[in-house]
Coordinates of N, CA, C and O in Angstrom, one line a residue:
M17 N 74.9 -63.2 4.1 CA 75.5 -62.0 4.2 C 74.7 -61.5 2.3 O 74.1 -62.6 2.0
A18 N 73.8 -60.5 2.8 CA 73.3 -59.8 1.5 C 74.4 -59.2 0.4 O 74.7 -59.0 0.9
G19 N 73.3 -60.1 -1.0 CA 74.5 -59.9 -1.7 C 73.7 -58.1 -2.5 O 72.9 -57.5 -2.3
H20 N 74.3 -57.8 -3.3 CA 74.6 -55.8 -3.5 C 74.2 -56.5 -4.8 O 74.1 -57.5 -5.4
A21 N 73.0 -55.5 -5.1 CA 72.4 -55.5 -5.9 C 73.0 -55.1 -7.2 O 72.1 -55.1 -8.8
A22 N 74.2 -54.5 -7.6 CA 74.8 -53.7 -8.3 C 75.8 -55.8 -9.0 O 76.3 -55.3 -10.0
I23 N 75.3 -57.1 -8.4 CA 76.0 -58.0 -9.1 C 75.1 -58.2 -10.4 O 73.9 -58.3 -10.8
P24 N 75.8 -58.4 -11.0 CA 74.9 -59.0 -12.4 C 74.9 -60.7 -12.2 O 75.0 -61.7 -11.5
G25 N 73.1 -60.6 -12.9 CA 72.9 -62.0 -12.3 C 72.7 -62.8 -13.5 O 73.5 -61.8 -14.8
R26 N 72.3 -63.6 -13.8 CA 72.7 -64.6 -15.1 C 71.3 -64.0 -16.0 O 70.1 -63.6 -16.1
S27 N 71.2 -64.1 -17.1 CA 70.7 -63.2 -18.4 C 69.7 -64.6 -19.1 O 70.7 -65.8 -19.1
R28 N 68.9 -64.8 -19.2 CA 67.5 -65.6 -19.7 C 68.4 -65.8 -21.7 O 68.1 -66.4 -22.4
R29 N 68.8 -64.5 -22.2 CA 69.0 -64.7 -23.5 C 69.9 -64.3 -24.1 O 71.2 -64.5 -23.0
P30 N 70.6 -65.7 -24.6 CA 72.3 -65.9 -25.2 C 72.8 -64.1 -25.3 O 72.2 -63.2 -26.4
V31 N 73.7 -64.9 -25.1 CA 74.5 -63.4 -25.7 C 75.0 -63.7 -27.5 O 75.6 -64.9 -27.2
K32 N 74.9 -62.5 -27.6 CA 76.2 -62.8 -29.1 C 76.8 -62.3 -29.6 O 77.1 -61.3 -29.1
R33 N 77.4 -62.8 -29.8 CA 79.2 -62.1 -30.3 C 79.0 -62.1 -31.4 O 79.0 -63.0 -32.5
G34 N 79.9 -60.8 -31.4 CA 80.5 -60.1 -33.4 C 80.2 -59.5 -33.4 O 80.3 -58.5 -33.2
R35 N 79.6 -58.8 -34.4 CA 80.1 -57.2 -35.1 C 78.7 -57.4 -34.3 O 77.4 -57.6 -34.4
P36 N 78.8 -55.6 -33.9 CA 77.6 -55.0 -33.7 C 76.6 -54.8 -34.5 O 77.3 -54.6 -36.2
T37 N 75.6 -54.7 -34.2 CA 73.7 -55.0 -35.8 C 73.7 -53.3 -35.9 O 73.1 -53.0 -36.4
G38 N 73.9 -51.9 -34.8 CA 72.8 -50.7 -35.0 C 74.5 -49.7 -36.1 O 75.0 -50.2 -36.5
P39 N 74.4 -48.7 -35.9 CA 75.0 -47.9 -36.8 C 76.5 -47.6 -35.7 O 75.9 -47.5 -34.7
A40 N 77.9 -47.4 -36.8 CA 78.7 -47.4 -36.4 C 78.3 -45.8 -35.2 O 78.2 -44.7 -36.1
R41 N 79.6 -46.2 -33.8 CA 79.6 -44.7 -33.4 C 81.2 -44.4 -33.1 O 81.5 -45.6 -32.5
S42 N 81.4 -43.5 -32.7 CA 82.6 -43.0 -32.8 C 82.8 -41.9 -31.1 O 82.2 -41.2 -31.0
A43 N 83.6 -42.4 -31.0 CA 84.3 -40.8 -29.2 C 83.9 -39.6 -30.1 O 84.7 -39.2 -30.3
G44 N 83.1 -38.2 -29.5 CA 83.3 -37.4 -30.8 C 84.2 -36.3 -29.8 O 84.8 -36.5 -28.7
P45 N 84.1 -35.2 -29.3 CA 85.2 -34.6 -28.3 C 83.9 -34.3 -27.9 O 82.6 -34.9 -27.6
A46 N 84.2 -33.9 -25.8 CA 83.0 -33.7 -24.9 C 83.0 -35.0 -24.2 O 81.9 -35.7 -23.5
G47 N 83.5 -36.1 -24.9 CA 82.8 -37.7 -24.4 C 80.9 -37.7 -25.3 O 80.8 -38.7 -24.9
T48 N 80.9 -37.7 -26.9 CA 79.7 -37.5 -27.1 C 79.5 -38.5 -27.3 O 81.0 -38.8 -28.7
T49 N 78.8 -39.5 -28.5 CA 79.2 -40.6 -29.3 C 78.6 -39.6 -30.5 O 76.9 -38.8 -30.3
E50 N 79.0 -39.8 -32.2 CA 78.7 -39.1 -32.9 C 78.4 -40.2 -33.9 O 78.9 -41.1 -34.3
R51 N 77.6 -40.2 -34.3 CA 77.5 -41.3 -36.0 C 78.3 -41.2 -37.1 O 78.7 -40.4 -37.5
T52 N 78.7 -42.1 -37.3 CA 80.3 -41.8 -38.6 C 79.2 -42.7 -39.6 O 78.9 -43.1 -39.7
G53 N 80.2 -42.7 -41.1 CA 80.4 -42.6 -42.6 C 79.0 -42.1 -42.4 O 79.2 -40.8 -42.7
A54 N 77.4 -43.1 -43.7 CA 76.6 -42.1 -44.3 C 76.3 -40.8 -43.6 O 75.6 -40.2 -44.1
A55 N 76.0 -41.0 -42.4 CA 75.0 -40.3 -41.5 C 75.9 -38.7 -41.0 O 75.4 -37.8 -41.6
R56 N 77.2 -38.8 -41.2 CA 78.1 -38.0 -41.1 C 77.8 -37.4 -42.5 O 78.1 -36.2 -42.4
R57 N 78.6 -37.7 -43.5 CA 77.9 -37.2 -44.6 C 76.4 -36.9 -45.1 O 77.2 -35.5 -45.8
H58 N 75.7 -37.3 -45.0 CA 74.4 -36.6 -45.3 C 73.6 -36.1 -44.6 O 72.1 -35.6 -44.1
R59 N 74.5 -35.5 -43.4 CA 73.7 -34.8 -41.9 C 72.7 -33.4 -43.1 O 72.8 -32.2 -42.5
G60 N 73.7 -32.7 -43.9 CA 73.7 -31.3 -44.2 C 72.6 -31.4 -45.5 O 72.3 -30.9 -45.9
I61 N 71.8 -32.5 -46.0 CA 70.8 -32.8 -46.8 C 69.4 -32.1 -46.7 O 68.9 -30.9 -47.4
V62 N 69.4 -32.9 -45.1 CA 68.0 -32.1 -44.8 C 67.8 -30.3 -45.1 O 66.9 -29.7 -45.2
P63 N 68.8 -29.8 -44.7 CA 68.6 -28.4 -43.9 C 69.0 -28.0 -45.9 O 68.5 -26.8 -46.1
A64 N 70.0 -28.5 -46.6 CA 70.0 -27.9 -47.8 C 68.8 -28.0 -48.9 O 68.2 -27.5 -49.6
V65 N 67.8 -29.3 -48.3 CA 67.1 -29.0 -48.9 C 65.5 -27.9 -48.6 O 64.8 -27.8 -49.7
L66 N 65.5 -28.4 -46.8 CA 64.1 -27.1 -46.6 C 65.0 -25.7 -47.6 O 63.5 -24.9 -47.2
G67 N 66.0 -25.2 -47.7 CA 66.8 -24.0 -48.1 C 66.2 -24.2 -49.6 O 65.6 -22.9 -50.3
V68 N 66.8 -24.8 -50.7 CA 65.5 -24.8 -51.3 C 64.5 -24.6 -51.9 O 64.3 -24.1 -52.4
V69 N 63.9 -25.2 -51.6 CA 62.1 -25.6 -51.3 C 62.0 -24.1 -51.0 O 61.0 -23.3 -51.7
Y70 N 62.5 -23.2 -49.5 CA 62.3 -21.9 -49.4 C 62.2 -21.1 -50.0 O 62.0 -19.5 -50.5
G71 N 63.6 -21.6 -50.4 CA 64.3 -20.3 -51.4 C 63.3 -19.7 -52.7 O 62.9 -18.7 -53.4
F72 N 63.1 -21.3 -53.1 CA 61.9 -21.4 -54.3 C 60.5 -20.6 -53.8 O 61.1 -19.3 -55.2
Y73 N 60.1 -20.6 -52.6 CA 58.7 -19.8 -52.3 C 59.1 -18.4 -52.1 O 58.1 -17.7 -52.9
A74 N 59.8 -18.1 -51.7 CA 60.4 -16.9 -51.7 C 61.0 -15.9 -52.7 O 60.0 -14.9 -53.3
S75 N 61.3 -16.9 -53.6 CA 61.3 -16.0 -54.6 C 60.2 -15.8 -56.1 O 59.4 -14.8 -56.3
F76 N 59.5 -17.1 -55.7 CA 58.0 -16.8 -56.5 C 56.7 -15.8 -55.7 O 56.4 -14.9 -56.6
L77 N 57.1 -16.1 -54.3 CA 56.0 -14.6 -53.9 C 56.4 -13.5 -54.1 O 56.2 -12.4 -54.2
A78 N 58.2 -13.3 -54.2 CA 58.9 -11.7 -54.6 C 58.0 -11.0 -55.9 O 58.0 -10.1 -56.0
R79 N 58.0 -12.1 -57.1 CA 58.1 -11.4 -57.6 C 56.6 -11.1 -58.2 O 57.0 -10.3 -59.2
D80 N 55.5 -11.4 -57.2 CA 54.4 -11.1 -57.6 C 53.3 -11.0 -59.0 O 53.2 -9.4 -59.5
A81 N 53.7 -12.0 -59.6 CA 53.4 -12.4 -60.8 C 53.8 -12.4 -62.2 O 53.3 -12.1 -63.3
G82 N 54.7 -11.7 -61.8 CA 55.6 -10.9 -62.9 C 56.7 -11.5 -63.8 O 56.4 -12.5 -63.2
P83 N 58.2 -11.1 -64.0 CA 58.7 -12.1 -65.2 C 59.6 -11.9 -63.7 O 59.9 -11.8 -63.0
I84 N 60.4 -13.4 -64.6 CA 61.5 -13.9 -63.9 C 62.4 -13.2 -63.7 O 62.6 -13.1 -65.0
T85 N 63.2 -12.1 -63.0 CA 64.2 -10.8 -63.2 C 65.8 -11.7 -61.9 O 65.5 -12.1 -61.7
G86 N 66.5 -11.3 -62.2 CA 67.6 -10.9 -62.0 C 68.0 -11.3 -60.1 O 67.9 -12.0 -59.6
W87 N 66.7 -9.9 -59.8 CA 66.3 -10.1 -58.6 C 65.3 -11.3 -57.8 O 66.2 -11.4 -56.8
N88 N 64.7 -11.5 -58.3 CA 63.9 -12.7 -57.9 C 65.4 -13.8 -57.8 O 65.2 -14.6 -56.7
V89 N 65.9 -14.0 -58.3 CA 67.2 -15.7 -59.0 C 67.5 -14.9 -58.1 O 68.4 -16.1 -56.4
V90 N 68.8 -13.9 -58.1 CA 69.4 -14.0 -55.7 C 68.9 -13.5 -54.8 O 69.0 -13.9 -54.4
F91 N 67.0 -13.2 -55.1 CA 67.0 -12.8 -53.4 C 66.4 -14.4 -53.9 O 66.7 -14.9 -51.9
G92 N 65.7 -15.0 -54.3 CA 65.3 -16.4 -53.4 C 66.7 -17.6 -53.4 O 66.2 -17.7 -52.5
I93 N 68.2 -17.4 -53.8 CA 69.5 -17.8 -53.6 C 69.4 -17.2 -51.8 O 69.6 -18.0 -51.5
L94 N 69.9 -15.9 -51.9 CA 69.6 -15.5 -50.6 C 68.8 -15.8 -49.1 O 69.8 -16.5 -48.8
C95 N 67.8 -16.4 -49.9 CA 66.7 -16.7 -48.8 C 67.8 -18.3 -48.2 O 67.0 -18.6 -47.3
A96 N 68.1 -19.0 -49.5 CA 67.1 -20.5 -49.4 C 69.3 -21.1 -48.6 O 69.0 -21.5 -47.6
V97 N 70.2 -19.7 -48.9 CA 70.8 -19.9 -47.8 C 70.9 -19.8 -46.6 O 71.8 -20.4 -45.6
V98 N 70.7 -18.7 -46.0 CA 70.3 -18.3 -45.1 C 69.6 -19.0 -43.9 O 69.9 -19.4 -42.8
L99 N 68.3 -19.3 -44.9 CA 67.5 -20.7 -44.1 C 68.2 -21.7 -43.4 O 67.7 -22.9 -42.6
A100 N 69.2 -22.5 -44.9 CA 69.9 -23.1 -45.0 C 71.5 -23.2 -44.1 O 71.3 -24.3 -43.1
A101 N 71.7 -22.0 -43.7 CA 72.8 -22.1 -42.8 C 71.7 -22.3 -41.6 O 72.2 -22.5 -40.4
L102 N 71.0 -21.7 -41.3 CA 70.1 -22.1 -39.6 C 70.0 -22.8 -39.1 O 70.1 -23.2 -38.2
C103 N 69.4 -23.8 -40.1 CA 68.8 -24.8 -39.9 C 69.8 -25.8 -39.4 O 69.5 -26.5 -38.5
F104 N 71.2 -25.5 -40.7 CA 72.5 -26.5 -40.1 C 73.0 -26.1 -38.9 O 72.8 -27.0 -38.3
L105 N 73.2 -24.6 -38.5 CA 73.3 -24.3 -37.3 C 72.4 -25.1 -36.1 O 73.2 -25.6 -35.2
L106 N 71.4 -24.5 -35.8 CA 70.5 -25.5 -35.0 C 70.6 -26.5 -34.7 O 70.8 -27.3 -33.4
G107 N 70.2 -27.5 -36.1 CA 70.9 -29.1 -36.3 C 72.6 -29.2 -35.4 O 72.0 -30.6 -34.7
R108 N 72.9 -28.8 -35.4 CA 74.8 -29.1 -35.2 C 74.6 -28.3 -33.6 O 75.5 -29.7 -32.8
V109 N 73.7 -27.8 -32.7 CA 74.2 -27.1 -31.6 C 72.7 -27.8 -30.7 O 72.4 -27.6 -29.7
Q110 N 71.5 -28.6 -31.5 CA 70.7 -29.3 -31.0 C 70.4 -30.0 -29.6 O 70.0 -30.5 -29.0
G111 N 71.8 -30.7 -29.7 CA 71.9 -31.5 -28.6 C 72.9 -31.0 -27.9 O 73.1 -31.6 -26.2
A112 N 73.4 -29.9 -27.6 CA 73.9 -29.8 -26.3 C 72.5 -28.2 -25.0 O 73.4 -28.3 -24.1
L113 N 71.5 -28.4 -25.8 CA 70.5 -27.3 -25.2 C 69.3 -28.6 -24.5 O 69.6 -29.2 -24.8
I114 N 68.9 -27.8 -23.2 CA 67.3 -28.1 -22.5 C 66.2 -29.1 -24.0 O 65.8 -27.5 -24.5
P115 N 65.3 -30.0 -23.6 CA 64.4 -29.7 -24.8 C 63.7 -28.2 -24.1 O 63.4 -28.1 -25.7
L116 N 63.6 -27.9 -23.1 CA 62.4 -26.4 -23.5 C 63.4 -25.0 -24.3 O 62.9 -24.3 -25.4
V117 N 64.6 -24.8 -24.0 CA 66.0 -24.7 -25.0 C 65.4 -24.7 -26.3 O 65.5 -24.4 -27.5
R118 N 65.3 -25.7 -27.0 CA 65.8 -26.7 -28.1 C 64.4 -26.1 -28.7 O 64.5 -26.0 -30.0
A119 N 63.0 -26.8 -28.3 CA 61.9 -26.4 -28.6 C 61.5 -25.0 -29.0 O 61.2 -24.5 -29.8
S120 N 62.3 -24.0 -27.8 CA 61.6 -22.7 -28.3 C 63.0 -21.9 -29.4 O 62.4 -21.2 -30.4
A121 N 63.6 -22.6 -29.4 CA 65.3 -22.4 -30.8 C 63.6 -22.5 -32.3 O 64.2 -22.3 -33.0
Y122 N 63.3 -24.0 -32.1 CA 63.0 -24.6 -33.8 C 61.7 -23.6 -33.8 O 61.8 -23.1 -34.8
G123 N 60.8 -23.7 -32.3 CA 59.5 -22.7 -32.6 C 59.8 -21.6 -32.9 O 59.2 -20.7 -34.8
T124 N 61.2 -20.3 -32.5 CA 61.5 -19.6 -33.3 C 61.6 -19.0 -35.0 O 61.2 -18.9 -35.2
L125 N 62.4 -19.8 -35.0 CA 63.2 -20.1 -36.2 C 62.4 -20.3 -37.1 O 62.2 -19.5 -38.7
F126 N 60.6 -21.8 -37.0 CA 60.0 -21.4 -37.4 C 58.9 -20.3 -38.3 O 58.4 -20.1 -38.9
G127 N 58.3 -19.8 -37.1 CA 57.4 -18.3 -36.9 C 58.7 -17.2 -37.7 O 57.3 -17.2 -38.7
V128 N 59.7 -17.4 -37.8 CA 59.7 -15.9 -38.1 C 60.3 -16.3 -39.5 O 60.3 -15.3 -40.5
A129 N 60.4 -17.9 -40.1 CA 60.5 -17.7 -41.7 C 59.1 -18.0 -42.0 O 59.2 -17.3 -43.5
L130 N 57.8 -18.5 -41.6 CA 56.8 -18.5 -41.9 C 55.8 -17.4 -41.8 O 55.7 -16.6 -42.8
G131 N 56.7 -16.3 -40.6 CA 56.3 -14.9 -40.7 C 56.5 -14.2 -41.5 O 55.9 -13.0 -42.5
F132 N 58.0 -14.1 -42.6 CA 59.1 -13.6 -43.8 C 58.0 -14.1 -45.0 O 57.6 -13.3 -45.6
L133 N 57.7 -15.0 -44.5 CA 57.0 -15.3 -46.2 C 55.4 -14.7 -46.5 O 55.0 -14.5 -47.3
H134 N 54.6 -14.7 -45.1 CA 53.3 -14.1 -45.0 C 54.1 -13.0 -45.0 O 52.5 -12.2 -46.1
S135 N 54.9 -12.2 -45.0 CA 55.2 -10.8 -45.5 C 55.0 -9.9 -46.7 O 54.9 -9.7 -47.4
L136 N 56.3 -11.6 -47.8 CA 56.2 -11.3 -48.8 C 54.7 -11.5 -49.7 O 54.9 -11.1 -50.6
A137 N 53.8 -12.4 -48.8 CA 52.9 -12.8 -49.7 C 51.3 -11.1 -50.1 O 50.5 -11.0 -50.6
G138 N 52.5 -10.2 -49.0 CA 51.3 -9.0 -50.0 C 50.7 -8.1 -48.4 O 50.1 -7.5 -48.2
N139 N 50.8 -9.3 -47.8 CA 49.8 -9.2 -46.0 C 50.6 -7.8 -45.3 O 51.7 -7.4 -44.9
T140 N 50.4 -6.7 -44.2 CA 50.5 -6.1 -43.5 C 51.7 -6.5 -42.6 O 51.6 -7.6 -42.1
I141 N 52.9 -5.9 -42.1 CA 53.5 -6.4 -41.1 C 53.0 -6.9 -39.4 O 53.3 -8.0 -39.0
L142 N 51.8 -6.5 -39.1 CA 51.5 -6.9 -38.0 C 51.1 -8.4 -38.0 O 50.5 -9.2 -37.0
E143 N 49.8 -8.8 -39.4 CA 49.6 -9.9 -39.8 C 50.8 -10.1 -39.8 O 50.5 -11.6 -38.7
S144 N 51.7 -10.0 -40.4 CA 52.7 -11.1 -40.6 C 52.9 -11.2 -39.2 O 53.5 -12.3 -39.0
A145 N 53.4 -10.5 -38.4 CA 54.2 -10.9 -37.0 C 52.6 -11.7 -36.0 O 53.3 -12.7 -35.7
V146 N 52.2 -11.7 -36.1 CA 50.8 -11.9 -35.3 C 50.8 -14.2 -35.7 O 50.5 -15.0 -34.9
V147 N 51.1 -13.8 -37.3 CA 51.3 -15.0 -37.5 C 52.2 -16.2 -37.1 O 52.4 -16.4 -36.7
G148 N 54.0 -15.3 -37.9 CA 55.0 -15.7 -37.4 C 54.2 -16.1 -35.8 O 55.4 -17.0 -35.7
L149 N 54.1 -15.3 -34.8 CA 53.8 -15.8 -33.1 C 53.2 -16.6 -33.5 O 53.0 -17.5 -32.9
A150 N 51.8 -16.9 -33.7 CA 51.4 -17.8 -33.9 C 51.9 -19.4 -33.7 O 52.1 -20.5 -32.9
L151 N 52.0 -19.7 -35.1 CA 53.1 -20.6 -35.6 C 54.3 -21.3 -34.8 O 55.0 -21.8 -34.5
A152 N 54.8 -19.9 -34.2 CA 56.2 -20.3 -33.5 C 55.0 -21.1 -32.2 O 56.1 -21.8 -31.6
A153 N 54.8 -20.4 -31.6 CA 54.1 -20.6 -30.6 C 53.3 -22.6 -30.4 O 53.9 -23.3 -29.7
G154 N 53.1 -22.6 -31.4 CA 52.3 -24.0 -31.6 C 53.8 -24.8 -32.0 O 53.9 -26.4 -31.6
M155 N 54.7 -25.0 -33.0 CA 56.0 -26.0 -33.4 C 56.6 -25.5 -32.2 O 57.2 -26.7 -31.8
A156 N 57.2 -24.3 -31.2 CA 57.5 -24.4 -29.6 C 56.5 -25.3 -29.2 O 57.7 -27.1 -28.3
A157 N 55.4 -25.8 -28.9 CA 54.6 -26.9 -28.8 C 54.7 -27.5 -28.3 O 55.1 -28.5 -27.7
A158 N 54.5 -28.1 -30.0 CA 55.2 -29.7 -30.6 C 56.1 -29.9 -30.2 O 56.6 -31.0 -30.3
T159 N 57.3 -29.3 -30.6 CA 58.5 -29.7 -30.5 C 58.9 -29.6 -29.2 O 59.7 -31.2 -28.9
F160 N 58.1 -29.4 -28.3 CA 58.6 -29.7 -26.3 C 58.2 -30.4 -26.0 O 59.2 -31.7 -25.5
Y161 N 56.9 -31.2 -26.7 CA 55.8 -32.1 -26.0 C 57.6 -33.2 -27.1 O 57.3 -34.5 -25.5
I162 N 57.5 -33.5 -28.2 CA 58.3 -34.2 -28.0 C 59.8 -34.7 -27.4 O 59.8 -36.3 -27.8
F163 N 60.8 -33.8 -27.9 CA 61.8 -34.0 -26.8 C 61.7 -34.1 -25.7 O 62.5 -35.5 -25.2
Y164 N 60.3 -33.7 -24.8 CA 60.1 -34.2 -23.6 C 60.1 -35.6 -23.1 O 60.0 -36.2 -22.3
T165 N 59.1 -36.1 -23.8 CA 58.3 -37.4 -24.5 C 59.9 -38.5 -24.6 O 59.9 -39.7 -24.2
R166 N 60.7 -38.6 -25.2 CA 61.2 -39.4 -26.2 C 62.7 -38.9 -25.1 O 64.0 -40.0 -25.4
E167 N 63.1 -38.0 -24.1 CA 64.1 -37.7 -23.2 C 64.0 -38.6 -21.8 O 63.1 -38.6 -21.2

């Protein structure tokens, strides 16, 4: 009688007993696993840093070599908060998206953000839209390749 293919055989490697060496995971909602500990506490750092850098650069472009005013500071803070919030939200929902939609979302966010900075530099809206569209297409293609090959 033939054996079933699902019957486990002997492994040549010894089985280690004890504590797992990888990062701790706990079951989250809907059966997903999520990192616990430091990874959960620090998941907002990258969007915050991106927002701060983007806000400083937007504020720098908006002041146009003039003196620093309250409007420039408020504008930079507003740009930083909007970009950081969008990056954080995209990072939170990216696991529920298929690779094509996820890549399109990253490309769109990247293209819109850099197209807006290009318009702040004094270029026309048409130029900024073309630059944003080209950068969005490039980012979407690159992220789709990364997501598709790693899943």
